Amino acid sequence: MKALKPTKIEWVSFFILMPLIDVMIIYILFDGKIWHNTIALIIVFFLNYLFGIGTFSLNVFAMHKFQQALPGLEQTIKRVILIVLSHFVITITIFSIAYKIYDSISLFGFKTDFQQMSLSIWLVIGMVMLSDTLYESEFIYKKYKDSIVEKEEM
């Protein structure tokens, strides 16, 4: 498995979830104000999507590295804990940086609101955990299938 190459399921889930996450984040951070300015909406959507791609790429890289380092079925609990912790750190860091950038340039009237930022970051983390469950399930299924094939060959 290549550490930098997301699987088909990982890409599909990203392309399905990211637009939904993006719209919800825009709604949380900008209330209803931005929906009337099409250009602003497109710019913020695109910027959030870029931050999402960065988060996705780093999360997949970290997850694949942990899967390579701890590939055994008996190592699942340790692997999942490390994946979850790394994804928390990556997601919180990237989106905190994004919001600091938005605030520093007052992007379309964006002002830092801790409650809105917290809610949007927890939304993203929830979606990341949802996709992590899918990705880890796929990994465990493949490992389980491989172990059955090995036992049959013995």
PDB file of C-alpha atoms in Angstrom:
ATOM      1  CA  MET A   1       0.000   0.000   0.000  1.00  0.00           C
ATOM      2  CA  LYS A   2       1.360   3.413  -0.907  1.00  0.00           C
ATOM      3  CA  ALA A   3       1.149   5.859   1.986  1.00  0.00           C
ATOM      4  CA  LEU A   4       0.258   8.858  -0.164  1.00  0.00           C
ATOM      5  CA  LYS A   5      -2.292   7.265  -2.464  1.00  0.00           C
ATOM      6  CA  PRO A   6      -5.894   7.316  -1.216  1.00  0.00           C
ATOM      7  CA  THR A   7      -8.055   4.342  -2.129  1.00  0.00           C
ATOM      8  CA  LYS A   8     -11.114   4.635  -4.347  1.00  0.00           C
ATOM      9  CA  ILE A   9     -13.426   4.517  -1.299  1.00  0.00           C
ATOM     10  CA  GLU A  10     -11.425   7.297   0.370  1.00  0.00           C
ATOM     11  CA  TRP A  11     -11.724   9.541  -2.709  1.00  0.00           C
ATOM     12  CA  VAL A  12     -15.413   8.813  -3.204  1.00  0.00           C
ATOM     13  CA  SER A  13     -16.232   9.546   0.426  1.00  0.00           C
ATOM     14  CA  PHE A  14     -14.227  12.782   0.256  1.00  0.00           C
ATOM     15  CA  PHE A  15     -16.007  13.998  -2.868  1.00  0.00           C
ATOM     16  CA  ILE A  16     -19.389  13.184  -1.302  1.00  0.00           C
ATOM     17  CA  LEU A  17     -18.744  14.549   2.192  1.00  0.00           C
ATOM     18  CA  MET A  18     -16.601  17.632   1.494  1.00  0.00           C
ATOM     19  CA  PRO A  19     -19.259  19.706  -0.307  1.00  0.00           C
ATOM     20  CA  LEU A  20     -21.716  18.924   2.514  1.00  0.00           C
ATOM     21  CA  ILE A  21     -19.150  19.846   5.163  1.00  0.00           C
ATOM     22  CA  ASP A  22     -18.265  22.985   3.222  1.00  0.00           C
ATOM     23  CA  VAL A  23     -21.864  24.208   2.993  1.00  0.00           C
ATOM     24  CA  MET A  24     -22.486  23.522   6.692  1.00  0.00           C
ATOM     25  CA  ILE A  25     -19.289  25.346   7.700  1.00  0.00           C
ATOM     26  CA  ILE A  26     -20.201  28.333   5.547  1.00  0.00           C
ATOM     27  CA  TYR A  27     -23.638  28.435   7.137  1.00  0.00           C
ATOM     28  CA  ILE A  28     -22.184  28.223  10.670  1.00  0.00           C
ATOM     29  CA  LEU A  29     -19.401  30.771  10.171  1.00  0.00           C
ATOM     30  CA  PHE A  30     -21.131  33.326   7.978  1.00  0.00           C
ATOM     31  CA  ASP A  31     -24.750  32.904   9.096  1.00  0.00           C
ATOM     32  CA  GLY A  32     -27.069  33.800   6.224  1.00  0.00           C
ATOM     33  CA  LYS A  33     -25.161  36.901   5.115  1.00  0.00           C
ATOM     34  CA  ILE A  34     -22.942  35.274   2.527  1.00  0.00           C
ATOM     35  CA  TRP A  35     -25.719  33.442   0.656  1.00  0.00           C
ATOM     36  CA  HIS A  36     -26.741  36.663  -1.076  1.00  0.00           C
ATOM     37  CA  ASN A  37     -23.269  37.342  -2.489  1.00  0.00           C
ATOM     38  CA  THR A  38     -22.570  34.668  -5.104  1.00  0.00           C
ATOM     39  CA  ILE A  39     -18.936  35.632  -5.689  1.00  0.00           C
ATOM     40  CA  ALA A  40     -18.158  35.626  -1.955  1.00  0.00           C
ATOM     41  CA  LEU A  41     -19.924  32.292  -1.583  1.00  0.00           C
ATOM     42  CA  ILE A  42     -17.900  30.725  -4.404  1.00  0.00           C
ATOM     43  CA  ILE A  43     -14.610  32.099  -3.033  1.00  0.00           C
ATOM     44  CA  VAL A  44     -15.278  30.879   0.524  1.00  0.00           C
ATOM     45  CA  PHE A  45     -16.506  27.505  -0.773  1.00  0.00           C
ATOM     46  CA  PHE A  46     -13.323  27.131  -2.841  1.00  0.00           C
ATOM     47  CA  LEU A  47     -11.051  28.165   0.069  1.00  0.00           C
ATOM     48  CA  ASN A  48     -12.788  25.780   2.465  1.00  0.00           C
ATOM     49  CA  TYR A  49     -12.516  23.041  -0.158  1.00  0.00           C
ATOM     50  CA  LEU A  50      -8.752  23.656  -0.398  1.00  0.00           C
ATOM     51  CA  PHE A  51      -8.422  23.416   3.374  1.00  0.00           C
ATOM     52  CA  GLY A  52     -10.526  20.243   3.186  1.00  0.00           C
ATOM     53  CA  ILE A  53      -8.219  18.729   0.576  1.00  0.00           C
ATOM     54  CA  GLY A  54      -5.229  19.545   2.781  1.00  0.00           C
ATOM     55  CA  THR A  55      -6.890  17.968   5.795  1.00  0.00           C
ATOM     56  CA  PHE A  56      -7.952  14.909   3.790  1.00  0.00           C
ATOM     57  CA  SER A  57      -4.469  14.431   2.329  1.00  0.00           C
ATOM     58  CA  LEU A  58      -2.704  14.678   5.692  1.00  0.00           C
ATOM     59  CA  ASN A  59      -5.290  12.449   7.379  1.00  0.00           C
ATOM     60  CA  VAL A  60      -4.974   9.766   4.700  1.00  0.00           C
ATOM     61  CA  PHE A  61      -1.176   9.969   4.823  1.00  0.00           C
ATOM     62  CA  ALA A  62      -1.164   9.572   8.635  1.00  0.00           C
ATOM     63  CA  MET A  63      -3.731   6.778   8.527  1.00  0.00           C
ATOM     64  CA  HIS A  64      -1.824   4.805   5.882  1.00  0.00           C
ATOM     65  CA  LYS A  65       1.422   5.237   7.826  1.00  0.00           C
ATOM     66  CA  PHE A  66      -0.244   3.816  10.959  1.00  0.00           C
ATOM     67  CA  GLN A  67      -1.755   0.980   8.897  1.00  0.00           C
ATOM     68  CA  GLN A  68       1.703   0.156   7.552  1.00  0.00           C
ATOM     69  CA  ALA A  69       3.327   0.358  10.986  1.00  0.00           C
ATOM     70  CA  LEU A  70       0.567  -1.632  12.747  1.00  0.00           C
ATOM     71  CA  PRO A  71      -0.925  -3.905  10.074  1.00  0.00           C
ATOM     72  CA  GLY A  72      -2.075  -6.826  12.202  1.00  0.00           C
ATOM     73  CA  LEU A  73      -5.687  -7.456  13.138  1.00  0.00           C
ATOM     74  CA  GLU A  74      -4.547  -7.798  16.753  1.00  0.00           C
ATOM     75  CA  GLN A  75      -3.151  -4.237  16.543  1.00  0.00           C
ATOM     76  CA  THR A  76      -6.472  -2.697  15.505  1.00  0.00           C
ATOM     77  CA  ILE A  77      -7.254  -0.942  18.797  1.00  0.00           C
ATOM     78  CA  LYS A  78      -3.820   0.675  19.040  1.00  0.00           C
ATOM     79  CA  ARG A  79      -3.923   1.656  15.338  1.00  0.00           C
ATOM     80  CA  VAL A  80      -7.402   3.192  15.609  1.00  0.00           C
ATOM     81  CA  ILE A  81      -6.463   5.194  18.714  1.00  0.00           C
ATOM     82  CA  LEU A  82      -3.399   6.611  16.956  1.00  0.00           C
ATOM     83  CA  ILE A  83      -5.402   7.400  13.812  1.00  0.00           C
ATOM     84  CA  VAL A  84      -8.127   9.178  15.795  1.00  0.00           C
ATOM     85  CA  LEU A  85      -5.609  11.217  17.811  1.00  0.00           C
ATOM     86  CA  SER A  86      -3.652  12.228  14.715  1.00  0.00           C
ATOM     87  CA  HIS A  87      -6.825  13.186  12.863  1.00  0.00           C
ATOM     88  CA  PHE A  88      -7.986  15.319  15.800  1.00  0.00           C
ATOM     89  CA  VAL A  89      -4.673  17.185  15.815  1.00  0.00           C
ATOM     90  CA  ILE A  90      -4.512  17.595  12.026  1.00  0.00           C
ATOM     91  CA  THR A  91      -8.126  18.737  11.671  1.00  0.00           C
ATOM     92  CA  ILE A  92      -8.082  21.184  14.583  1.00  0.00           C
ATOM     93  CA  THR A  93      -4.752  22.644  13.453  1.00  0.00           C
ATOM     94  CA  ILE A  94      -5.683  23.142   9.799  1.00  0.00           C
ATOM     95  CA  PHE A  95      -9.122  24.599  10.417  1.00  0.00           C
ATOM     96  CA  SER A  96      -7.849  26.843  13.239  1.00  0.00           C
ATOM     97  CA  ILE A  97      -5.244  28.215  10.826  1.00  0.00           C
ATOM     98  CA  ALA A  98      -7.937  28.715   8.182  1.00  0.00           C
ATOM     99  CA  TYR A  99     -10.130  30.667  10.591  1.00  0.00           C
ATOM    100  CA  LYS A 100      -7.191  32.794  11.751  1.00  0.00           C
ATOM    101  CA  ILE A 101      -6.459  33.635   8.114  1.00  0.00           C
ATOM    102  CA  TYR A 102     -10.119  34.462   7.464  1.00  0.00           C
ATOM    103  CA  ASP A 103     -10.176  36.703  10.539  1.00  0.00           C
ATOM    104  CA  SER A 104      -6.866  38.432   9.780  1.00  0.00           C
ATOM    105  CA  ILE A 105      -8.051  39.479   6.315  1.00  0.00           C
ATOM    106  CA  SER A 106     -11.677  39.981   7.457  1.00  0.00           C
ATOM    107  CA  LEU A 107     -12.788  37.669   4.678  1.00  0.00           C
ATOM    108  CA  PHE A 108     -16.244  38.930   3.676  1.00  0.00           C
ATOM    109  CA  GLY A 109     -16.849  40.261   7.165  1.00  0.00           C
ATOM    110  CA  PHE A 110     -15.650  37.150   8.991  1.00  0.00           C
ATOM    111  CA  LYS A 111     -14.957  37.791  12.670  1.00  0.00           C
ATOM    112  CA  THR A 112     -13.649  35.181  15.064  1.00  0.00           C
ATOM    113  CA  ASP A 113     -16.439  33.740  17.170  1.00  0.00           C
ATOM    114  CA  PHE A 114     -15.186  30.939  19.402  1.00  0.00           C
ATOM    115  CA  GLN A 115     -18.584  29.254  19.580  1.00  0.00           C
ATOM    116  CA  GLN A 116     -19.000  29.212  15.777  1.00  0.00           C
ATOM    117  CA  MET A 117     -15.428  28.021  15.273  1.00  0.00           C
ATOM    118  CA  SER A 118     -15.831  25.267  17.855  1.00  0.00           C
ATOM    119  CA  LEU A 119     -19.102  24.103  16.336  1.00  0.00           C
ATOM    120  CA  SER A 120     -17.658  24.014  12.817  1.00  0.00           C
ATOM    121  CA  ILE A 121     -14.480  22.228  13.924  1.00  0.00           C
ATOM    122  CA  TRP A 122     -16.527  19.611  15.820  1.00  0.00           C
ATOM    123  CA  LEU A 123     -18.678  19.179  12.713  1.00  0.00           C
ATOM    124  CA  VAL A 124     -15.557  18.520  10.635  1.00  0.00           C
ATOM    125  CA  ILE A 125     -14.139  16.147  13.267  1.00  0.00           C
ATOM    126  CA  GLY A 126     -17.449  14.255  13.322  1.00  0.00           C
ATOM    127  CA  MET A 127     -17.351  13.826   9.560  1.00  0.00           C
ATOM    128  CA  VAL A 128     -13.676  12.812   9.705  1.00  0.00           C
ATOM    129  CA  MET A 129     -14.501  10.159  12.322  1.00  0.00           C
ATOM    130  CA  LEU A 130     -17.366   8.936  10.138  1.00  0.00           C
ATOM    131  CA  SER A 131     -15.054   8.535   7.163  1.00  0.00           C
ATOM    132  CA  ASP A 132     -12.313   7.029   9.374  1.00  0.00           C
ATOM    133  CA  THR A 133     -14.760   4.312  10.364  1.00  0.00           C
ATOM    134  CA  LEU A 134     -15.364   3.530   6.707  1.00  0.00           C
ATOM    135  CA  TYR A 135     -11.649   3.543   5.864  1.00  0.00           C
ATOM    136  CA  GLU A 136     -10.633   1.385   8.817  1.00  0.00           C
ATOM    137  CA  SER A 137     -13.477  -1.043   8.094  1.00  0.00           C
ATOM    138  CA  GLU A 138     -12.190  -1.424   4.552  1.00  0.00           C
ATOM    139  CA  PHE A 139      -8.646  -2.020   5.862  1.00  0.00           C
ATOM    140  CA  ILE A 140      -9.765  -4.591   8.447  1.00  0.00           C
ATOM    141  CA  TYR A 141     -11.928  -6.382   5.863  1.00  0.00           C
ATOM    142  CA  LYS A 142      -8.961  -6.667   3.479  1.00  0.00           C
ATOM    143  CA  LYS A 143      -6.697  -7.936   6.262  1.00  0.00           C
ATOM    144  CA  TYR A 144      -9.325 -10.453   7.361  1.00  0.00           C
ATOM    145  CA  LYS A 145      -9.756 -11.676   3.773  1.00  0.00           C
ATOM    146  CA  ASP A 146      -5.974 -12.024   3.411  1.00  0.00           C
ATOM    147  CA  SER A 147      -5.757 -14.044   6.639  1.00  0.00           C
ATOM    148  CA  ILE A 148      -8.470 -16.437   5.435  1.00  0.00           C
ATOM    149  CA  VAL A 149      -6.665 -16.925   2.121  1.00  0.00           C
ATOM    150  CA  GLU A 150      -3.398 -17.609   4.002  1.00  0.00           C
ATOM    151  CA  LYS A 151      -5.084 -20.209   6.193  1.00  0.00           C
ATOM    152  CA  GLU A 152      -6.590 -21.938   3.158  1.00  0.00           C
ATOM    153  CA  GLU A 153      -3.204 -22.096   1.452  1.00  0.00           C
ATOM    154  CA  MET A 154      -1.630 -23.855   4.464  1.00  0.00           C
TER     155      MET A 154
END
